[in-house]
């Protein structure tokens, strides 16, 4: 099982719409809107590292109005 957290920075005012789009992705186990340097924190789980990379590249980073992401892969 591969796990990761993502810190997501959104365009101003787009947090809620991005949150709703992210919640629809089955591999996202938790999605929270935050205040601070990042607007959304996401928890992901997949079976393999390849699947994790694919979800990040093809599903999450393709969501419109996301300015930047940081991925924190869980190792223990």
PDB file of N, CA and C in Angstrom:
ATOM      1  N   UNK A   1       0.841  -1.177   0.000  1.00  0.00           N
ATOM      2  CA  UNK A   1       0.000   0.000   0.000  1.00  0.00           C
ATOM      3  C   UNK A   1       0.887   1.242   0.000  1.00  0.00           C
ATOM      4  N   UNK A   2       0.634   2.146  -0.920  1.00  0.00           N
ATOM      5  CA  UNK A   2       1.371   3.409  -1.013  1.00  0.00           C
ATOM      6  C   UNK A   2       0.475   4.540  -0.518  1.00  0.00           C
ATOM      7  N   UNK A   3       1.046   5.400   0.315  1.00  0.00           N
ATOM      8  CA  UNK A   3       0.297   6.532   0.860  1.00  0.00           C
ATOM      9  C   UNK A   3       1.076   7.816   0.624  1.00  0.00           C
ATOM     10  N   UNK A   4       0.337   8.903   0.460  1.00  0.00           N
ATOM     11  CA  UNK A   4       0.967  10.210   0.283  1.00  0.00           C
ATOM     12  C   UNK A   4       0.001  11.297   0.721  1.00  0.00           C
ATOM     13  N   UNK A   5       0.576  12.442   1.049  1.00  0.00           N
ATOM     14  CA  UNK A   5      -0.196  13.650   1.301  1.00  0.00           C
ATOM     15  C   UNK A   5       0.175  14.644   0.217  1.00  0.00           C
ATOM     16  N   UNK A   6      -0.788  15.452  -0.184  1.00  0.00           N
ATOM     17  CA  UNK A   6      -0.506  16.522  -1.137  1.00  0.00           C
ATOM     18  C   UNK A   6      -0.949  17.843  -0.544  1.00  0.00           C
ATOM     19  N   UNK A   7      -0.089  18.843  -0.691  1.00  0.00           N
ATOM     20  CA  UNK A   7      -0.404  20.211  -0.316  1.00  0.00           C
ATOM     21  C   UNK A   7      -0.708  20.943  -1.610  1.00  0.00           C
ATOM     22  N   UNK A   8      -1.887  21.537  -1.687  1.00  0.00           N
ATOM     23  CA  UNK A   8      -2.346  22.123  -2.945  1.00  0.00           C
ATOM     24  C   UNK A   8      -2.614  23.607  -2.761  1.00  0.00           C
ATOM     25  N   UNK A   9      -2.079  24.396  -3.667  1.00  0.00           N
ATOM     26  CA  UNK A   9      -2.328  25.832  -3.720  1.00  0.00           C
ATOM     27  C   UNK A   9      -3.258  26.105  -4.896  1.00  0.00           C
ATOM     28  N   UNK A  10      -4.348  26.833  -4.632  1.00  0.00           N
ATOM     29  CA  UNK A  10      -5.380  27.077  -5.647  1.00  0.00           C
ATOM     30  C   UNK A  10      -5.410  28.548  -6.047  1.00  0.00           C
ATOM     31  N   UNK A  11      -6.039  28.812  -7.169  1.00  0.00           N
ATOM     32  CA  UNK A  11      -6.319  30.193  -7.520  1.00  0.00           C
ATOM     33  C   UNK A  11      -7.318  30.748  -6.510  1.00  0.00           C
ATOM     34  N   UNK A  12      -7.236  32.038  -6.241  1.00  0.00           N
ATOM     35  CA  UNK A  12      -8.082  32.678  -5.232  1.00  0.00           C
ATOM     36  C   UNK A  12      -9.556  32.450  -5.540  1.00  0.00           C
ATOM     37  N   UNK A  13     -10.291  32.002  -4.520  1.00  0.00           N
ATOM     38  CA  UNK A  13     -11.726  31.796  -4.641  1.00  0.00           C
ATOM     39  C   UNK A  13     -12.144  30.474  -5.254  1.00  0.00           C
ATOM     40  N   UNK A  14     -11.201  29.631  -5.633  1.00  0.00           N
ATOM     41  CA  UNK A  14     -11.518  28.367  -6.310  1.00  0.00           C
ATOM     42  C   UNK A  14     -11.421  27.143  -5.396  1.00  0.00           C
ATOM     43  N   UNK A  15     -11.145  27.369  -4.118  1.00  0.00           N
ATOM     44  CA  UNK A  15     -10.906  26.259  -3.199  1.00  0.00           C
ATOM     45  C   UNK A  15     -12.071  25.264  -3.154  1.00  0.00           C
ATOM     46  N   UNK A  16     -13.276  25.772  -3.011  1.00  0.00           N
ATOM     47  CA  UNK A  16     -14.424  24.875  -2.848  1.00  0.00           C
ATOM     48  C   UNK A  16     -14.691  24.044  -4.105  1.00  0.00           C
ATOM     49  N   UNK A  17     -14.605  24.655  -5.277  1.00  0.00           N
ATOM     50  CA  UNK A  17     -14.856  23.890  -6.506  1.00  0.00           C
ATOM     51  C   UNK A  17     -13.771  22.830  -6.725  1.00  0.00           C
ATOM     52  N   UNK A  18     -12.531  23.155  -6.406  1.00  0.00           N
ATOM     53  CA  UNK A  18     -11.446  22.173  -6.516  1.00  0.00           C
ATOM     54  C   UNK A  18     -11.647  21.059  -5.497  1.00  0.00           C
ATOM     55  N   UNK A  19     -12.021  21.426  -4.284  1.00  0.00           N
ATOM     56  CA  UNK A  19     -12.310  20.443  -3.237  1.00  0.00           C
ATOM     57  C   UNK A  19     -13.348  19.428  -3.717  1.00  0.00           C
ATOM     58  N   UNK A  20     -14.425  19.896  -4.319  1.00  0.00           N
ATOM     59  CA  UNK A  20     -15.479  18.997  -4.801  1.00  0.00           C
ATOM     60  C   UNK A  20     -14.971  18.061  -5.897  1.00  0.00           C
ATOM     61  N   UNK A  21     -14.140  18.575  -6.789  1.00  0.00           N
ATOM     62  CA  UNK A  21     -13.574  17.734  -7.849  1.00  0.00           C
ATOM     63  C   UNK A  21     -12.632  16.673  -7.279  1.00  0.00           C
ATOM     64  N   UNK A  22     -11.839  17.058  -6.299  1.00  0.00           N
ATOM     65  CA  UNK A  22     -10.901  16.116  -5.693  1.00  0.00           C
ATOM     66  C   UNK A  22     -11.625  15.027  -4.909  1.00  0.00           C
ATOM     67  N   UNK A  23     -12.709  15.391  -4.227  1.00  0.00           N
ATOM     68  CA  UNK A  23     -13.474  14.409  -3.444  1.00  0.00           C
ATOM     69  C   UNK A  23     -14.039  13.297  -4.322  1.00  0.00           C
ATOM     70  N   UNK A  24     -14.201  13.550  -5.607  1.00  0.00           N
ATOM     71  CA  UNK A  24     -14.756  12.557  -6.534  1.00  0.00           C
ATOM     72  C   UNK A  24     -13.721  11.518  -6.980  1.00  0.00           C
ATOM     73  N   UNK A  25     -12.458  11.721  -6.656  1.00  0.00           N
ATOM     74  CA  UNK A  25     -11.395  10.783  -7.036  1.00  0.00           C
ATOM     75  C   UNK A  25     -11.311   9.693  -5.964  1.00  0.00           C
ATOM     76  N   UNK A  26     -11.585   8.436  -6.315  1.00  0.00           N
ATOM     77  CA  UNK A  26     -11.674   7.363  -5.313  1.00  0.00           C
ATOM     78  C   UNK A  26     -10.406   7.143  -4.483  1.00  0.00           C
ATOM     79  N   UNK A  27      -9.259   7.384  -5.044  1.00  0.00           N
ATOM     80  CA  UNK A  27      -8.002   7.156  -4.325  1.00  0.00           C
ATOM     81  C   UNK A  27      -7.732   8.210  -3.254  1.00  0.00           C
ATOM     82  N   UNK A  28      -8.466   9.305  -3.296  1.00  0.00           N
ATOM     83  CA  UNK A  28      -8.324  10.336  -2.272  1.00  0.00           C
ATOM     84  C   UNK A  28      -9.159   9.919  -1.072  1.00  0.00           C
ATOM     85  N   UNK A  29      -8.476   9.667   0.036  1.00  0.00           N
ATOM     86  CA  UNK A  29      -9.139   9.176   1.244  1.00  0.00           C
ATOM     87  C   UNK A  29      -9.615  10.308   2.138  1.00  0.00           C
ATOM     88  N   UNK A  30      -8.960  11.464   2.062  1.00  0.00           N
ATOM     89  CA  UNK A  30      -9.363  12.625   2.851  1.00  0.00           C
ATOM     90  C   UNK A  30      -8.965  13.880   2.091  1.00  0.00           C
ATOM     91  N   UNK A  31      -9.804  14.879   2.186  1.00  0.00           N
ATOM     92  CA  UNK A  31      -9.568  16.145   1.491  1.00  0.00           C
ATOM     93  C   UNK A  31     -10.076  17.257   2.402  1.00  0.00           C
ATOM     94  N   UNK A  32      -9.196  18.209   2.740  1.00  0.00           N
ATOM     95  CA  UNK A  32      -9.535  19.247   3.702  1.00  0.00           C
ATOM     96  C   UNK A  32      -9.120  20.613   3.172  1.00  0.00           C
ATOM     97  N   UNK A  33     -10.021  21.576   3.275  1.00  0.00           N
ATOM     98  CA  UNK A  33      -9.689  22.963   2.935  1.00  0.00           C
ATOM     99  C   UNK A  33      -9.023  23.584   4.158  1.00  0.00           C
ATOM    100  N   UNK A  34      -7.912  24.298   3.924  1.00  0.00           N
ATOM    101  CA  UNK A  34      -7.147  24.885   5.022  1.00  0.00           C
ATOM    102  C   UNK A  34      -6.883  26.368   4.769  1.00  0.00           C
ATOM    103  N   UNK A  35      -6.447  27.058   5.815  1.00  0.00           N
ATOM    104  CA  UNK A  35      -5.951  28.424   5.697  1.00  0.00           C
ATOM    105  C   UNK A  35      -4.446  28.374   5.873  1.00  0.00           C
ATOM    106  N   UNK A  36      -3.728  29.253   5.206  1.00  0.00           N
ATOM    107  CA  UNK A  36      -2.275  29.279   5.326  1.00  0.00           C
ATOM    108  C   UNK A  36      -1.623  29.258   3.961  1.00  0.00           C
ATOM    109  N   UNK A  37      -0.416  28.737   3.900  1.00  0.00           N
ATOM    110  CA  UNK A  37       0.337  28.711   2.648  1.00  0.00           C
ATOM    111  C   UNK A  37      -0.281  27.806   1.601  1.00  0.00           C
ATOM    112  N   UNK A  38      -1.023  26.786   2.037  1.00  0.00           N
ATOM    113  CA  UNK A  38      -1.679  25.853   1.118  1.00  0.00           C
ATOM    114  C   UNK A  38      -3.170  25.865   1.390  1.00  0.00           C
ATOM    115  N   UNK A  39      -3.950  25.662   0.340  1.00  0.00           N
ATOM    116  CA  UNK A  39      -5.403  25.786   0.434  1.00  0.00           C
ATOM    117  C   UNK A  39      -6.112  24.470   0.705  1.00  0.00           C
ATOM    118  N   UNK A  40      -5.530  23.369   0.252  1.00  0.00           N
ATOM    119  CA  UNK A  40      -6.148  22.051   0.406  1.00  0.00           C
ATOM    120  C   UNK A  40      -5.061  21.040   0.755  1.00  0.00           C
ATOM    121  N   UNK A  41      -5.385  20.144   1.682  1.00  0.00           N
ATOM    122  CA  UNK A  41      -4.512  19.015   2.006  1.00  0.00           C
ATOM    123  C   UNK A  41      -5.272  17.745   1.653  1.00  0.00           C
ATOM    124  N   UNK A  42      -4.606  16.856   0.905  1.00  0.00           N
ATOM    125  CA  UNK A  42      -5.228  15.631   0.418  1.00  0.00           C
ATOM    126  C   UNK A  42      -4.423  14.433   0.929  1.00  0.00           C
ATOM    127  N   UNK A  43      -5.125  13.380   1.315  1.00  0.00           N
ATOM    128  CA  UNK A  43      -4.510  12.105   1.678  1.00  0.00           C
ATOM    129  C   UNK A  43      -4.870  11.089   0.600  1.00  0.00           C
ATOM    130  N   UNK A  44      -3.855  10.398   0.062  1.00  0.00           N
ATOM    131  CA  UNK A  44      -4.055   9.430  -1.031  1.00  0.00           C
ATOM    132  C   UNK A  44      -3.592   8.046  -0.618  1.00  0.00           C
ATOM    133  N   UNK A  45      -4.238   7.026  -1.170  1.00  0.00           N
ATOM    134  CA  UNK A  45      -3.788   5.646  -0.993  1.00  0.00           C
ATOM    135  C   UNK A  45      -3.973   4.887  -2.297  1.00  0.00           C
ATOM    136  N   UNK A  46      -2.921   4.164  -2.703  1.00  0.00           N
ATOM    137  CA  UNK A  46      -2.990   3.295  -3.880  1.00  0.00           C
ATOM    138  C   UNK A  46      -2.258   1.995  -3.562  1.00  0.00           C
ATOM    139  N   UNK A  47      -2.416   1.019  -4.424  1.00  0.00           N
ATOM    140  CA  UNK A  47      -1.747  -0.271  -4.232  1.00  0.00           C
ATOM    141  C   UNK A  47      -0.257  -0.209  -4.558  1.00  0.00           C
ATOM    142  N   UNK A  48       0.116   0.564  -5.581  1.00  0.00           N
ATOM    143  CA  UNK A  48       1.517   0.609  -6.017  1.00  0.00           C
ATOM    144  C   UNK A  48       1.984   2.050  -6.192  1.00  0.00           C
ATOM    145  N   UNK A  49       3.291   2.238  -6.215  1.00  0.00           N
ATOM    146  CA  UNK A  49       3.861   3.563  -6.454  1.00  0.00           C
ATOM    147  C   UNK A  49       3.517   4.045  -7.854  1.00  0.00           C
ATOM    148  N   UNK A  50       3.454   3.132  -8.802  1.00  0.00           N
ATOM    149  CA  UNK A  50       3.086   3.485 -10.169  1.00  0.00           C
ATOM    150  C   UNK A  50       1.666   4.057 -10.229  1.00  0.00           C
ATOM    151  N   UNK A  51       0.745   3.438  -9.506  1.00  0.00           N
ATOM    152  CA  UNK A  51      -0.628   3.949  -9.456  1.00  0.00           C
ATOM    153  C   UNK A  51      -0.670   5.315  -8.786  1.00  0.00           C
ATOM    154  N   UNK A  52       0.113   5.479  -7.731  1.00  0.00           N
ATOM    155  CA  UNK A  52       0.170   6.762  -7.030  1.00  0.00           C
ATOM    156  C   UNK A  52       0.647   7.856  -7.977  1.00  0.00           C
ATOM    157  N   UNK A  53       1.724   7.593  -8.694  1.00  0.00           N
ATOM    158  CA  UNK A  53       2.246   8.565  -9.657  1.00  0.00           C
ATOM    159  C   UNK A  53       1.220   8.886 -10.734  1.00  0.00           C
ATOM    160  N   UNK A  54       0.509   7.870 -11.201  1.00  0.00           N
ATOM    161  CA  UNK A  54      -0.503   8.054 -12.240  1.00  0.00           C
ATOM    162  C   UNK A  54      -1.658   8.930 -11.750  1.00  0.00           C
ATOM    163  N   UNK A  55      -2.151   8.680 -10.551  1.00  0.00           N
ATOM    164  CA  UNK A  55      -3.256   9.469  -9.993  1.00  0.00           C
ATOM    165  C   UNK A  55      -2.836  10.930  -9.857  1.00  0.00           C
ATOM    166  N   UNK A  56      -1.639  11.144  -9.343  1.00  0.00           N
ATOM    167  CA  UNK A  56      -1.145  12.514  -9.168  1.00  0.00           C
ATOM    168  C   UNK A  56      -1.019  13.215 -10.518  1.00  0.00           C
ATOM    169  N   UNK A  57      -0.425  12.550 -11.487  1.00  0.00           N
ATOM    170  CA  UNK A  57      -0.166  13.169 -12.795  1.00  0.00           C
ATOM    171  C   UNK A  57      -1.404  13.324 -13.664  1.00  0.00           C
ATOM    172  N   UNK A  58      -2.260  12.304 -13.686  1.00  0.00           N
ATOM    173  CA  UNK A  58      -3.371  12.322 -14.642  1.00  0.00           C
ATOM    174  C   UNK A  58      -4.702  12.776 -14.068  1.00  0.00           C
ATOM    175  N   UNK A  59      -4.855  12.715 -12.759  1.00  0.00           N
ATOM    176  CA  UNK A  59      -6.137  13.121 -12.176  1.00  0.00           C
ATOM    177  C   UNK A  59      -6.035  14.404 -11.360  1.00  0.00           C
ATOM    178  N   UNK A  60      -5.104  14.455 -10.425  1.00  0.00           N
ATOM    179  CA  UNK A  60      -5.058  15.603  -9.516  1.00  0.00           C
ATOM    180  C   UNK A  60      -4.481  16.837 -10.191  1.00  0.00           C
ATOM    181  N   UNK A  61      -3.324  16.720 -10.813  1.00  0.00           N
ATOM    182  CA  UNK A  61      -2.686  17.901 -11.413  1.00  0.00           C
ATOM    183  C   UNK A  61      -3.421  18.411 -12.650  1.00  0.00           C
ATOM    184  N   UNK A  62      -4.359  17.639 -13.164  1.00  0.00           N
ATOM    185  CA  UNK A  62      -5.149  18.071 -14.321  1.00  0.00           C
ATOM    186  C   UNK A  62      -6.376  18.884 -13.913  1.00  0.00           C
ATOM    187  N   UNK A  63      -6.693  18.916 -12.613  1.00  0.00           N
ATOM    188  CA  UNK A  63      -7.835  19.701 -12.142  1.00  0.00           C
ATOM    189  C   UNK A  63      -7.529  21.173 -12.387  1.00  0.00           C
ATOM    190  N   UNK A  64      -8.449  21.860 -13.039  1.00  0.00           N
ATOM    191  CA  UNK A  64      -8.244  23.271 -13.346  1.00  0.00           C
ATOM    192  C   UNK A  64      -8.179  24.138 -12.105  1.00  0.00           C
ATOM    193  N   UNK A  65      -7.499  25.240 -12.196  1.00  0.00           N
ATOM    194  CA  UNK A  65      -7.376  26.259 -11.153  1.00  0.00           C
ATOM    195  C   UNK A  65      -6.432  25.878 -10.016  1.00  0.00           C
ATOM    196  N   UNK A  66      -5.710  24.746 -10.149  1.00  0.00           N
ATOM    197  CA  UNK A  66      -4.662  24.411  -9.186  1.00  0.00           C
ATOM    198  C   UNK A  66      -3.389  25.112  -9.637  1.00  0.00           C
ATOM    199  N   UNK A  67      -2.792  25.911  -8.741  1.00  0.00           N
ATOM    200  CA  UNK A  67      -1.566  26.637  -9.077  1.00  0.00           C
ATOM    201  C   UNK A  67      -0.317  25.792  -8.868  1.00  0.00           C
ATOM    202  N   UNK A  68      -0.279  25.060  -7.743  1.00  0.00           N
ATOM    203  CA  UNK A  68       0.901  24.240  -7.472  1.00  0.00           C
ATOM    204  C   UNK A  68       0.554  23.134  -6.484  1.00  0.00           C
ATOM    205  N   UNK A  69       1.395  22.095  -6.480  1.00  0.00           N
ATOM    206  CA  UNK A  69       1.232  20.991  -5.536  1.00  0.00           C
ATOM    207  C   UNK A  69       2.590  20.587  -4.981  1.00  0.00           C
ATOM    208  N   UNK A  70       2.555  20.059  -3.780  1.00  0.00           N
ATOM    209  CA  UNK A  70       3.717  19.417  -3.178  1.00  0.00           C
ATOM    210  C   UNK A  70       3.246  18.055  -2.698  1.00  0.00           C
ATOM    211  N   UNK A  71       3.967  17.011  -3.070  1.00  0.00           N
ATOM    212  CA  UNK A  71       3.606  15.656  -2.669  1.00  0.00           C
ATOM    213  C   UNK A  71       4.564  15.173  -1.591  1.00  0.00           C
ATOM    214  N   UNK A  72       4.000  14.665  -0.503  1.00  0.00           N
ATOM    215  CA  UNK A  72       4.766  14.113   0.606  1.00  0.00           C
ATOM    216  C   UNK A  72       4.446  12.625   0.688  1.00  0.00           C
ATOM    217  N   UNK A  73       5.370  11.806   0.242  1.00  0.00           N
ATOM    218  CA  UNK A  73       5.148  10.352   0.245  1.00  0.00           C
ATOM    219  C   UNK A  73       5.415   9.786   1.634  1.00  0.00           C
ATOM    220  N   UNK A  74       4.490   8.987   2.132  1.00  0.00           N
ATOM    221  CA  UNK A  74       4.623   8.372   3.453  1.00  0.00           C
ATOM    222  C   UNK A  74       5.566   7.179   3.336  1.00  0.00           C
ATOM    223  N   UNK A  75       6.558   7.110   4.225  1.00  0.00           N
ATOM    224  CA  UNK A  75       7.531   6.022   4.165  1.00  0.00           C
ATOM    225  C   UNK A  75       7.446   5.078   5.356  1.00  0.00           C
ATOM    226  N   UNK A  76       6.765   5.473   6.410  1.00  0.00           N
ATOM    227  CA  UNK A  76       6.639   4.589   7.584  1.00  0.00           C
ATOM    228  C   UNK A  76       5.309   4.801   8.259  1.00  0.00           C
TER     229      UNK A  76
END
